[in-house]
Amino acid sequence: MNDLIENIDKLHTTEMGAERIKRNCQIKTDDVVQWSKAQILDTTASIERTGKNWYIVLGNYKITVNTYSYTIITAHKVKV
């Protein structure tokens, strides 16, 4: 298990981050942190740490999380 999974309860985002994630991913949920947690905890998600960020890819979504603060920086759709 990696640090991101072990510290999943520390995951958070800013108000601006939440709006950006909803817009970029075209999701209707008001709780983007819960949505992101579900993506990260999915056993088929690919989780990779590069530098100061975690990159999580699941289906056609890519989520970026800061490794030190556990802040969800952004998420967006990727072309599959």
Tab-separated table of N, CA and C in Angstrom:
chain	number	residue	atom	x	y	z
A	1	MET	N	0.854	-1.186	0.000
A	1	MET	CA	0.000	0.000	0.000
A	1	MET	C	0.896	1.244	0.000
A	2	ASN	N	0.454	2.293	-0.675
A	2	ASN	CA	1.286	3.494	-0.735
A	2	ASN	C	0.804	4.571	0.234
A	3	ASP	N	1.584	5.624	0.367
A	3	ASP	CA	1.267	6.705	1.309
A	3	ASP	C	-0.067	7.358	1.019
A	4	LEU	N	-0.428	7.490	-0.239
A	4	LEU	CA	-1.691	8.126	-0.594
A	4	LEU	C	-2.870	7.329	-0.046
A	5	ILE	N	-2.858	6.036	-0.240
A	5	ILE	CA	-3.937	5.177	0.261
A	5	ILE	C	-3.956	5.193	1.789
A	6	GLU	N	-2.789	5.109	2.405
A	6	GLU	CA	-2.705	5.094	3.865
A	6	GLU	C	-3.216	6.392	4.486
A	7	ASN	N	-3.107	7.496	3.764
A	7	ASN	CA	-3.519	8.800	4.282
A	7	ASN	C	-4.726	9.371	3.540
A	8	ILE	N	-5.571	8.499	3.020
A	8	ILE	CA	-6.709	8.927	2.206
A	8	ILE	C	-7.634	9.889	2.962
A	9	ASP	N	-7.700	9.781	4.289
A	9	ASP	CA	-8.570	10.669	5.069
A	9	ASP	C	-8.042	12.100	5.125
A	10	LYS	N	-6.794	12.317	4.746
A	10	LYS	CA	-6.226	13.668	4.720
A	10	LYS	C	-6.537	14.393	3.415
A	11	LEU	N	-7.113	13.673	2.456
A	11	LEU	CA	-7.401	14.239	1.142
A	11	LEU	C	-8.384	15.408	1.256
A	12	HIS	N	-8.072	16.508	0.589
A	12	HIS	CA	-8.945	17.686	0.584
A	12	HIS	C	-8.652	18.521	-0.655
A	13	THR	N	-9.458	19.543	-0.859
A	13	THR	CA	-9.214	20.469	-1.960
A	13	THR	C	-9.729	21.842	-1.557
A	14	THR	N	-9.431	22.821	-2.367
A	14	THR	CA	-9.917	24.174	-2.121
A	14	THR	C	-11.262	24.346	-2.827
A	15	GLU	N	-11.936	25.436	-2.521
A	15	GLU	CA	-13.206	25.720	-3.183
A	15	GLU	C	-12.984	25.881	-4.692
A	16	MET	N	-11.922	26.609	-5.046
A	16	MET	CA	-11.611	26.782	-6.467
A	16	MET	C	-11.239	25.451	-7.112
A	17	GLY	N	-10.520	24.625	-6.384
A	17	GLY	CA	-10.146	23.306	-6.883
A	17	GLY	C	-11.371	22.446	-7.150
A	18	ALA	N	-12.336	22.498	-6.245
A	18	ALA	CA	-13.564	21.712	-6.398
A	18	ALA	C	-14.319	22.139	-7.651
A	19	GLU	N	-14.424	23.440	-7.862
A	19	GLU	CA	-15.112	23.943	-9.060
A	19	GLU	C	-14.375	23.519	-10.334
A	20	ARG	N	-13.051	23.596	-10.307
A	20	ARG	CA	-12.236	23.213	-11.462
A	20	ARG	C	-12.422	21.727	-11.779
A	21	ILE	N	-12.427	20.891	-10.745
A	21	ILE	CA	-12.579	19.448	-10.933
A	21	ILE	C	-13.950	19.125	-11.521
A	22	LYS	N	-14.993	19.754	-10.967
A	22	LYS	CA	-16.352	19.511	-11.480
A	22	LYS	C	-16.454	19.923	-12.945
A	23	ARG	N	-15.867	21.055	-13.275
A	23	ARG	CA	-15.914	21.559	-14.655
A	23	ARG	C	-15.094	20.655	-15.591
A	24	ASN	N	-13.862	20.356	-15.206
A	24	ASN	CA	-12.979	19.562	-16.062
A	24	ASN	C	-13.480	18.145	-16.288
A	25	CYS	N	-14.060	17.548	-15.250
A	25	CYS	CA	-14.495	16.150	-15.342
A	25	CYS	C	-15.965	16.020	-15.719
A	26	GLN	N	-16.647	17.150	-15.767
A	26	GLN	CA	-18.074	17.168	-16.087
A	26	GLN	C	-18.868	16.255	-15.164
A	27	ILE	N	-18.599	16.402	-13.847
A	27	ILE	CA	-19.336	15.629	-12.849
A	27	ILE	C	-20.287	16.557	-12.109
A	28	LYS	N	-21.389	16.005	-11.609
A	28	LYS	CA	-22.434	16.811	-10.982
A	28	LYS	C	-22.386	16.784	-9.454
A	29	THR	N	-21.519	15.973	-8.869
A	29	THR	CA	-21.471	15.842	-7.420
A	29	THR	C	-21.031	17.141	-6.744
A	30	ASP	N	-21.531	17.376	-5.533
A	30	ASP	CA	-21.075	18.517	-4.749
A	30	ASP	C	-19.873	18.150	-3.892
A	31	ASP	N	-19.607	16.854	-3.738
A	31	ASP	CA	-18.507	16.400	-2.890
A	31	ASP	C	-17.403	15.786	-3.753
A	32	VAL	N	-16.571	16.658	-4.311
A	32	VAL	CA	-15.509	16.162	-5.194
A	32	VAL	C	-14.444	15.387	-4.426
A	33	VAL	N	-14.306	15.649	-3.136
A	33	VAL	CA	-13.326	14.895	-2.341
A	33	VAL	C	-13.768	13.438	-2.249
A	34	GLN	N	-15.049	13.199	-1.966
A	34	GLN	CA	-15.553	11.820	-1.898
A	34	GLN	C	-15.443	11.151	-3.260
A	35	TRP	N	-15.774	11.894	-4.312
A	35	TRP	CA	-15.671	11.359	-5.669
A	35	TRP	C	-14.223	10.960	-5.953
A	36	SER	N	-13.287	11.830	-5.585
A	36	SER	CA	-11.867	11.559	-5.814
A	36	SER	C	-11.390	10.364	-5.003
A	37	LYS	N	-11.826	10.275	-3.753
A	37	LYS	CA	-11.447	9.133	-2.910
A	37	LYS	C	-11.896	7.826	-3.553
A	38	ALA	N	-13.127	7.817	-4.079
A	38	ALA	CA	-13.657	6.608	-4.714
A	38	ALA	C	-12.800	6.221	-5.914
A	39	GLN	N	-12.368	7.213	-6.704
A	39	GLN	CA	-11.512	6.940	-7.856
A	39	GLN	C	-10.172	6.363	-7.402
A	40	ILE	N	-9.585	6.983	-6.377
A	40	ILE	CA	-8.260	6.575	-5.886
A	40	ILE	C	-8.301	5.178	-5.277
A	41	LEU	N	-9.365	4.869	-4.550
A	41	LEU	CA	-9.463	3.578	-3.865
A	41	LEU	C	-9.904	2.435	-4.773
A	42	ASP	N	-10.336	2.754	-5.975
A	42	ASP	CA	-10.712	1.711	-6.927
A	42	ASP	C	-9.478	0.848	-7.207
A	43	THR	N	-9.643	-0.450	-7.109
A	43	THR	CA	-8.500	-1.356	-7.245
A	43	THR	C	-7.904	-1.361	-8.656
A	44	THR	N	-8.635	-0.843	-9.630
A	44	THR	CA	-8.107	-0.810	-10.993
A	44	THR	C	-7.414	0.516	-11.318
A	45	ALA	N	-7.393	1.446	-10.358
A	45	ALA	CA	-6.746	2.741	-10.587
A	45	ALA	C	-5.232	2.574	-10.644
A	46	SER	N	-4.623	3.353	-11.512
A	46	SER	CA	-3.168	3.392	-11.614
A	46	SER	C	-2.683	4.600	-10.812
A	47	ILE	N	-1.815	4.356	-9.824
A	47	ILE	CA	-1.309	5.433	-8.969
A	47	ILE	C	0.200	5.506	-9.134
A	48	GLU	N	0.675	6.705	-9.476
A	48	GLU	CA	2.108	6.891	-9.711
A	48	GLU	C	2.553	8.202	-9.062
A	49	ARG	N	3.675	8.155	-8.373
A	49	ARG	CA	4.233	9.372	-7.795
A	49	ARG	C	5.357	9.870	-8.699
A	50	THR	N	5.250	11.125	-9.090
A	50	THR	CA	6.295	11.769	-9.877
A	50	THR	C	6.588	13.109	-9.218
A	51	GLY	N	7.795	13.264	-8.672
A	51	GLY	CA	8.143	14.510	-8.001
A	51	GLY	C	7.258	14.769	-6.799
A	52	LYS	N	6.638	15.942	-6.774
A	52	LYS	CA	5.838	16.334	-5.611
A	52	LYS	C	4.363	15.975	-5.742
A	53	ASN	N	3.996	15.244	-6.780
A	53	ASN	CA	2.582	14.921	-6.992
A	53	ASN	C	2.335	13.435	-7.186
A	54	TRP	N	1.128	13.025	-6.780
A	54	TRP	CA	0.597	11.718	-7.118
A	54	TRP	C	-0.269	11.924	-8.350
A	55	TYR	N	-0.222	10.990	-9.286
A	55	TYR	CA	-1.088	11.009	-10.463
A	55	TYR	C	-1.894	9.718	-10.456
A	56	ILE	N	-3.199	9.871	-10.426
A	56	ILE	CA	-4.102	8.723	-10.372
A	56	ILE	C	-4.892	8.694	-11.668
A	57	VAL	N	-4.854	7.568	-12.361
A	57	VAL	CA	-5.601	7.422	-13.597
A	57	VAL	C	-6.567	6.262	-13.432
A	58	LEU	N	-7.832	6.544	-13.718
A	58	LEU	CA	-8.869	5.511	-13.678
A	58	LEU	C	-9.830	5.797	-14.817
A	59	GLY	N	-9.968	4.839	-15.703
A	59	GLY	CA	-10.839	5.049	-16.859
A	59	GLY	C	-10.336	6.236	-17.659
A	60	ASN	N	-11.212	7.219	-17.854
A	60	ASN	CA	-10.784	8.391	-18.613
A	60	ASN	C	-10.601	9.622	-17.731
A	61	TYR	N	-10.271	9.416	-16.456
A	61	TYR	CA	-9.997	10.519	-15.532
A	61	TYR	C	-8.567	10.448	-15.005
A	62	LYS	N	-7.959	11.615	-14.847
A	62	LYS	CA	-6.633	11.708	-14.233
A	62	LYS	C	-6.718	12.745	-13.118
A	63	ILE	N	-6.338	12.342	-11.921
A	63	ILE	CA	-6.398	13.201	-10.741
A	63	ILE	C	-4.970	13.488	-10.293
A	64	THR	N	-4.706	14.747	-9.935
A	64	THR	CA	-3.387	15.149	-9.445
A	64	THR	C	-3.510	15.561	-7.986
A	65	VAL	N	-2.693	14.935	-7.121
A	65	VAL	CA	-2.726	15.198	-5.679
A	65	VAL	C	-1.320	15.539	-5.213
A	66	ASN	N	-1.179	16.613	-4.437
A	66	ASN	CA	0.111	16.985	-3.868
A	66	ASN	C	0.507	15.946	-2.818
A	67	THR	N	1.764	15.462	-2.884
A	67	THR	CA	2.195	14.385	-1.987
A	67	THR	C	2.378	14.822	-0.545
A	68	TYR	N	2.633	16.107	-0.331
A	68	TYR	CA	2.916	16.570	1.036
A	68	TYR	C	1.673	17.039	1.771
A	69	SER	N	0.777	17.740	1.063
A	69	SER	CA	-0.396	18.305	1.722
A	69	SER	C	-1.663	17.477	1.496
A	70	TYR	N	-1.612	16.511	0.586
A	70	TYR	CA	-2.773	15.689	0.200
A	70	TYR	C	-3.900	16.545	-0.363
A	71	THR	N	-3.527	17.652	-1.003
A	71	THR	CA	-4.503	18.519	-1.666
A	71	THR	C	-4.740	18.020	-3.082
A	72	ILE	N	-6.001	17.861	-3.438
A	72	ILE	CA	-6.342	17.517	-4.822
A	72	ILE	C	-6.162	18.799	-5.617
A	73	ILE	N	-5.184	18.812	-6.489
A	73	ILE	CA	-4.859	20.004	-7.243
A	73	ILE	C	-5.808	20.174	-8.423
A	74	THR	N	-5.975	19.102	-9.169
A	74	THR	CA	-6.873	19.149	-10.316
A	74	THR	C	-7.243	17.736	-10.722
A	75	ALA	N	-8.216	17.646	-11.596
A	75	ALA	CA	-8.594	16.386	-12.220
A	75	ALA	C	-9.151	16.747	-13.577
A	76	HIS	N	-8.957	15.878	-14.526
A	76	HIS	CA	-9.498	16.139	-15.847
A	76	HIS	C	-9.688	14.831	-16.612
A	77	LYS	N	-10.434	14.930	-17.699
A	77	LYS	CA	-10.632	13.781	-18.550
A	77	LYS	C	-9.409	13.624	-19.449
A	78	VAL	N	-9.052	12.393	-19.702
A	78	VAL	CA	-7.948	12.103	-20.617
A	78	VAL	C	-8.518	11.322	-21.800
A	79	LYS	N	-7.880	11.477	-22.924
A	79	LYS	CA	-8.303	10.722	-24.111
A	79	LYS	C	-7.809	9.292	-23.976
A	80	VAL	N	-8.706	8.369	-24.171
A	80	VAL	CA	-8.364	6.949	-24.024
A	80	VAL	C	-8.098	6.334	-25.370
